[in-house]
PDB file of C-alpha atoms in Angstrom:
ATOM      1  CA  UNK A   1     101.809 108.561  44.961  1.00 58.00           C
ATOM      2  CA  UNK A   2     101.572 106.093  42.086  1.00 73.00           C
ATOM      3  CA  UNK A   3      98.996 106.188  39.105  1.00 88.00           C
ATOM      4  CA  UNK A   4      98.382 102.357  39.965  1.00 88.00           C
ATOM      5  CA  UNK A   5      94.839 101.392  40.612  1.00 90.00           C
ATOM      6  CA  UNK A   6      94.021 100.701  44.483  1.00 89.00           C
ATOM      7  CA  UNK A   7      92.332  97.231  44.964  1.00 91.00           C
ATOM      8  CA  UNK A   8      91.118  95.851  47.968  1.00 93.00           C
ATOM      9  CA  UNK A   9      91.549  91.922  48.247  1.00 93.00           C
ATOM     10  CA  UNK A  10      90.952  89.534  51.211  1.00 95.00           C
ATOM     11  CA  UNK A  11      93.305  87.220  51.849  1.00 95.00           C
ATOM     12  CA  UNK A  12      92.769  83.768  53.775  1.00 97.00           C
ATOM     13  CA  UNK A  13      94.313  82.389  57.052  1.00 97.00           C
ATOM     14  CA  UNK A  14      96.791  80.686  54.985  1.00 97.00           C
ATOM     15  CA  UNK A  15      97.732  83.386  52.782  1.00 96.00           C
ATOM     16  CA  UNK A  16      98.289  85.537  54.992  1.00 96.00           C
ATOM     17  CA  UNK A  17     100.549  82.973  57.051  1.00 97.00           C
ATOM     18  CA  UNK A  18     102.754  82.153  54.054  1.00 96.00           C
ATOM     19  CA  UNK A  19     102.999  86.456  53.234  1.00 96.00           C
ATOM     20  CA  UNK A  20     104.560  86.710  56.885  1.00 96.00           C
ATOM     21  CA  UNK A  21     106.631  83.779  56.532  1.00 97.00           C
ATOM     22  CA  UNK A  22     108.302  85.241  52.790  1.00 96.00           C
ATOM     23  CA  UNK A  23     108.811  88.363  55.137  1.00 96.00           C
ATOM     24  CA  UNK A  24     111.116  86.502  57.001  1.00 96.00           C
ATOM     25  CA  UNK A  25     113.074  85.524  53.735  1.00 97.00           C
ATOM     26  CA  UNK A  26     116.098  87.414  52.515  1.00 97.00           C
ATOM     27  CA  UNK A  27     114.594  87.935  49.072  1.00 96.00           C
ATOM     28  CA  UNK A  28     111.664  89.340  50.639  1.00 97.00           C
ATOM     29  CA  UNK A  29     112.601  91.408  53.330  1.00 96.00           C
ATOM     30  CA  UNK A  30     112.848  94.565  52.217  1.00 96.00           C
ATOM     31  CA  UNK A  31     109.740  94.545  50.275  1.00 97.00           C
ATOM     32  CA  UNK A  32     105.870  95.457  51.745  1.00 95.00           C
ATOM     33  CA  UNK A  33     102.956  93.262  51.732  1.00 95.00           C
ATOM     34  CA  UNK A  34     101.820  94.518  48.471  1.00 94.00           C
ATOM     35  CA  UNK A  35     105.034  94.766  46.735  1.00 95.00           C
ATOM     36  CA  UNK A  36     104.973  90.675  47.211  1.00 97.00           C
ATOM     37  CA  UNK A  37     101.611  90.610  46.171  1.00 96.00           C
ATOM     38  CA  UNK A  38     102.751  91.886  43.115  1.00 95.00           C
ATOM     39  CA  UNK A  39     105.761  90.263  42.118  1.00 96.00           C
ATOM     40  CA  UNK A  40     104.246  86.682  43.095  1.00 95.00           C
ATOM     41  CA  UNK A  41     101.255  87.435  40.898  1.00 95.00           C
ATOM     42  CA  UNK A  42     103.268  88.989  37.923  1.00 96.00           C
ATOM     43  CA  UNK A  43     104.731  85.219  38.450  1.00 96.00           C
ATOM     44  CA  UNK A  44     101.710  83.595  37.843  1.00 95.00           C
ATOM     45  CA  UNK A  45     100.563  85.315  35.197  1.00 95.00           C
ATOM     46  CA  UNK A  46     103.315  84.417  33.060  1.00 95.00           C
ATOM     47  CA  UNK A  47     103.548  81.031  33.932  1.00 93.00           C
ATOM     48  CA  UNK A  48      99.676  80.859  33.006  1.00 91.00           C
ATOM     49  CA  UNK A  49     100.357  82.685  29.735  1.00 91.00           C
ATOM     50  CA  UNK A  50     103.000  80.599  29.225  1.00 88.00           C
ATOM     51  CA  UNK A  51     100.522  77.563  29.393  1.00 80.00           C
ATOM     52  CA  UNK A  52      98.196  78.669  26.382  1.00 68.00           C
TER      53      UNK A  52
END
């Protein structure tokens, strides 16, 4: 078990489409849903932090 905190998001039709679709991708296919989930968002972050 981790000592992350557990958040529950929903995810639109179109999300969730382009999450199976980077499954597919070599980059991606040894990582789970959330594991994506977390490297695409530690991507935005910086690029938004990177904006101010």
């Amino acid at each position: 078990m981790t000592n992350m905190k557990r958040i529950t998001i929903s995810l639109p039709k179109d999300l969730e489409e382009t999450l199976s679709i980077l499954k597919t991708d070599p980059h991606f296919m040894d990582m789970t849903s959330s594991q994506i989930i977390r490297y695409l968002l530690r991507i935005g972050a910086k690029a938004e932090t990177r904006k101010t």
